Protein backbone atom coordinates (compact mmCIF):
# COMPACT_ATOMS: atom_id res chain seq x y z
CA UNK A 1 0.00 0.00 0.00
CA UNK A 2 1.40 3.32 -0.98
CA UNK A 3 0.29 6.40 0.86
CA UNK A 4 1.39 8.90 -1.69
CA UNK A 5 0.74 12.53 -1.04
CA UNK A 6 -0.36 14.75 -3.85
CA UNK A 7 2.19 14.31 -6.58
CA UNK A 8 0.67 17.00 -8.73
CA UNK A 9 0.34 19.60 -6.04
CA UNK A 10 2.61 22.50 -6.69
CA UNK A 11 4.46 23.67 -3.62
CA UNK A 12 4.73 27.38 -3.21
CA UNK A 13 4.48 30.14 -0.65
CA UNK A 14 1.06 31.22 -1.87
CA UNK A 15 -0.54 27.80 -1.90
CA UNK A 16 -1.83 27.66 1.72
CA UNK A 17 -3.39 31.09 1.45
CA UNK A 18 -5.04 30.34 -1.85
CA UNK A 19 -6.18 27.01 -0.55
CA UNK A 20 -7.80 28.58 2.49
CA UNK A 21 -9.50 31.24 0.42
CA UNK A 22 -10.83 28.73 -2.05
CA UNK A 23 -12.07 26.53 0.75
CA UNK A 24 -13.87 29.44 2.33
CA UNK A 25 -15.60 30.26 -0.89
CA UNK A 26 -16.47 26.73 -1.87
CA UNK A 27 -17.47 25.19 1.43
CA UNK A 28 -18.97 28.33 2.91
CA UNK A 29 -17.46 27.45 6.23
CA UNK A 30 -18.37 30.77 7.73
CA UNK A 31 -18.83 29.24 11.14
CA UNK A 32 -15.14 28.53 11.09
CA UNK A 33 -14.18 32.14 10.69
CA UNK A 34 -12.58 33.28 13.87
CA UNK A 35 -10.83 36.33 15.12
CA UNK A 36 -7.26 35.89 16.17
CA UNK A 37 -6.69 36.31 19.88
CA UNK A 38 -3.38 37.98 19.23
CA UNK A 39 -3.68 40.45 16.40
CA UNK A 40 -7.46 40.53 15.77
CA UNK A 41 -7.03 39.19 12.29
CA UNK A 42 -9.70 36.95 10.87
CA UNK A 43 -8.78 33.42 9.98
CA UNK A 44 -10.41 30.17 9.02
CA UNK A 45 -10.23 27.50 11.66
CA UNK A 46 -9.56 24.30 9.80
CA UNK A 47 -8.56 22.25 12.79
CA UNK A 48 -10.63 19.16 13.45
CA UNK A 49 -11.99 20.24 16.82
CA UNK A 50 -12.07 23.92 15.90
CA UNK A 51 -9.81 24.79 18.75
CA UNK A 52 -7.57 27.10 16.80
CA UNK A 53 -7.37 30.56 18.25
CA UNK A 54 -4.69 32.37 16.34
CA UNK A 55 -4.09 33.28 12.74
CA UNK A 56 -0.57 31.98 13.03
CA UNK A 57 0.65 29.67 15.73
CA UNK A 58 4.19 30.84 15.13
CA UNK A 59 3.44 34.51 15.61
CA UNK A 60 0.36 35.22 17.66
CA UNK A 61 0.19 31.78 19.24
CA UNK A 62 3.57 31.96 20.86
CA UNK A 63 3.19 35.61 21.75
CA UNK A 64 -0.13 34.98 23.45
CA UNK A 65 1.11 31.90 25.23
CA UNK A 66 4.17 33.60 26.65
CA UNK A 67 2.06 36.57 27.68
CA UNK A 68 -0.33 34.33 29.55
CA UNK A 69 2.50 32.40 31.14
CA UNK A 70 3.97 35.60 32.48
CA UNK A 71 0.58 36.75 33.76
CA UNK A 72 -0.01 33.46 35.56
CA UNK A 73 3.39 33.54 37.10
CA UNK A 74 2.93 37.09 38.23
CA UNK A 75 -0.42 36.27 39.81
CA UNK A 76 1.18 33.44 41.73
CA UNK A 77 4.08 35.41 43.06
CA UNK A 78 2.09 38.45 44.13
CA UNK A 79 -0.18 36.45 46.32
ZN1 LIG B 1 -2.88 36.81 14.79
Coordinates of C-alpha atoms and ligand atoms in Angstrom, one line a residue:
X1 CA 0.0 0.0 0.0
X2 CA 1.4 3.3 -1.0
X3 CA 0.3 6.4 0.9
X4 CA 1.4 8.9 -1.7
X5 CA 0.7 12.5 -1.0
X6 CA -0.4 14.8 -3.9
X7 CA 2.2 14.3 -6.6
X8 CA 0.7 17.0 -8.7
X9 CA 0.3 19.6 -6.0
X10 CA 2.6 22.5 -6.7
X11 CA 4.5 23.7 -3.6
X12 CA 4.7 27.4 -3.2
X13 CA 4.5 30.1 -0.7
X14 CA 1.1 31.2 -1.9
X15 CA -0.5 27.8 -1.9
X16 CA -1.8 27.7 1.7
X17 CA -3.4 31.1 1.4
X18 CA -5.0 30.3 -1.9
X19 CA -6.2 27.0 -0.6
X20 CA -7.8 28.6 2.5
X21 CA -9.5 31.2 0.4
X22 CA -10.8 28.7 -2.1
X23 CA -12.1 26.5 0.7
X24 CA -13.9 29.4 2.3
X25 CA -15.6 30.3 -0.9
X26 CA -16.5 26.7 -1.9
X27 CA -17.5 25.2 1.4
X28 CA -19.0 28.3 2.9
X29 CA -17.5 27.5 6.2
X30 CA -18.4 30.8 7.7
X31 CA -18.8 29.2 11.1
X32 CA -15.1 28.5 11.1
X33 CA -14.2 32.1 10.7
X34 CA -12.6 33.3 13.9
X35 CA -10.8 36.3 15.1
X36 CA -7.3 35.9 16.2
X37 CA -6.7 36.3 19.9
X38 CA -3.4 38.0 19.2
X39 CA -3.7 40.4 16.4
X40 CA -7.5 40.5 15.8
X41 CA -7.0 39.2 12.3
X42 CA -9.7 36.9 10.9
X43 CA -8.8 33.4 10.0
X44 CA -10.4 30.2 9.0
X45 CA -10.2 27.5 11.7
X46 CA -9.6 24.3 9.8
X47 CA -8.6 22.3 12.8
X48 CA -10.6 19.2 13.5
X49 CA -12.0 20.2 16.8
X50 CA -12.1 23.9 15.9
X51 CA -9.8 24.8 18.7
X52 CA -7.6 27.1 16.8
X53 CA -7.4 30.6 18.2
X54 CA -4.7 32.4 16.3
X55 CA -4.1 33.3 12.7
X56 CA -0.6 32.0 13.0
X57 CA 0.6 29.7 15.7
X58 CA 4.2 30.8 15.1
X59 CA 3.4 34.5 15.6
X60 CA 0.4 35.2 17.7
X61 CA 0.2 31.8 19.2
X62 CA 3.6 32.0 20.9
X63 CA 3.2 35.6 21.8
X64 CA -0.1 35.0 23.5
X65 CA 1.1 31.9 25.2
X66 CA 4.2 33.6 26.6
X67 CA 2.1 36.6 27.7
X68 CA -0.3 34.3 29.6
X69 CA 2.5 32.4 31.1
X70 CA 4.0 35.6 32.5
X71 CA 0.6 36.7 33.8
X72 CA 0.0 33.5 35.6
X73 CA 3.4 33.5 37.1
X74 CA 2.9 37.1 38.2
X75 CA -0.4 36.3 39.8
X76 CA 1.2 33.4 41.7
X77 CA 4.1 35.4 43.1
X78 CA 2.1 38.4 44.1
X79 CA -0.2 36.5 46.3
Ligands
LIG1 ZN1 -2.9 36.8 14.8

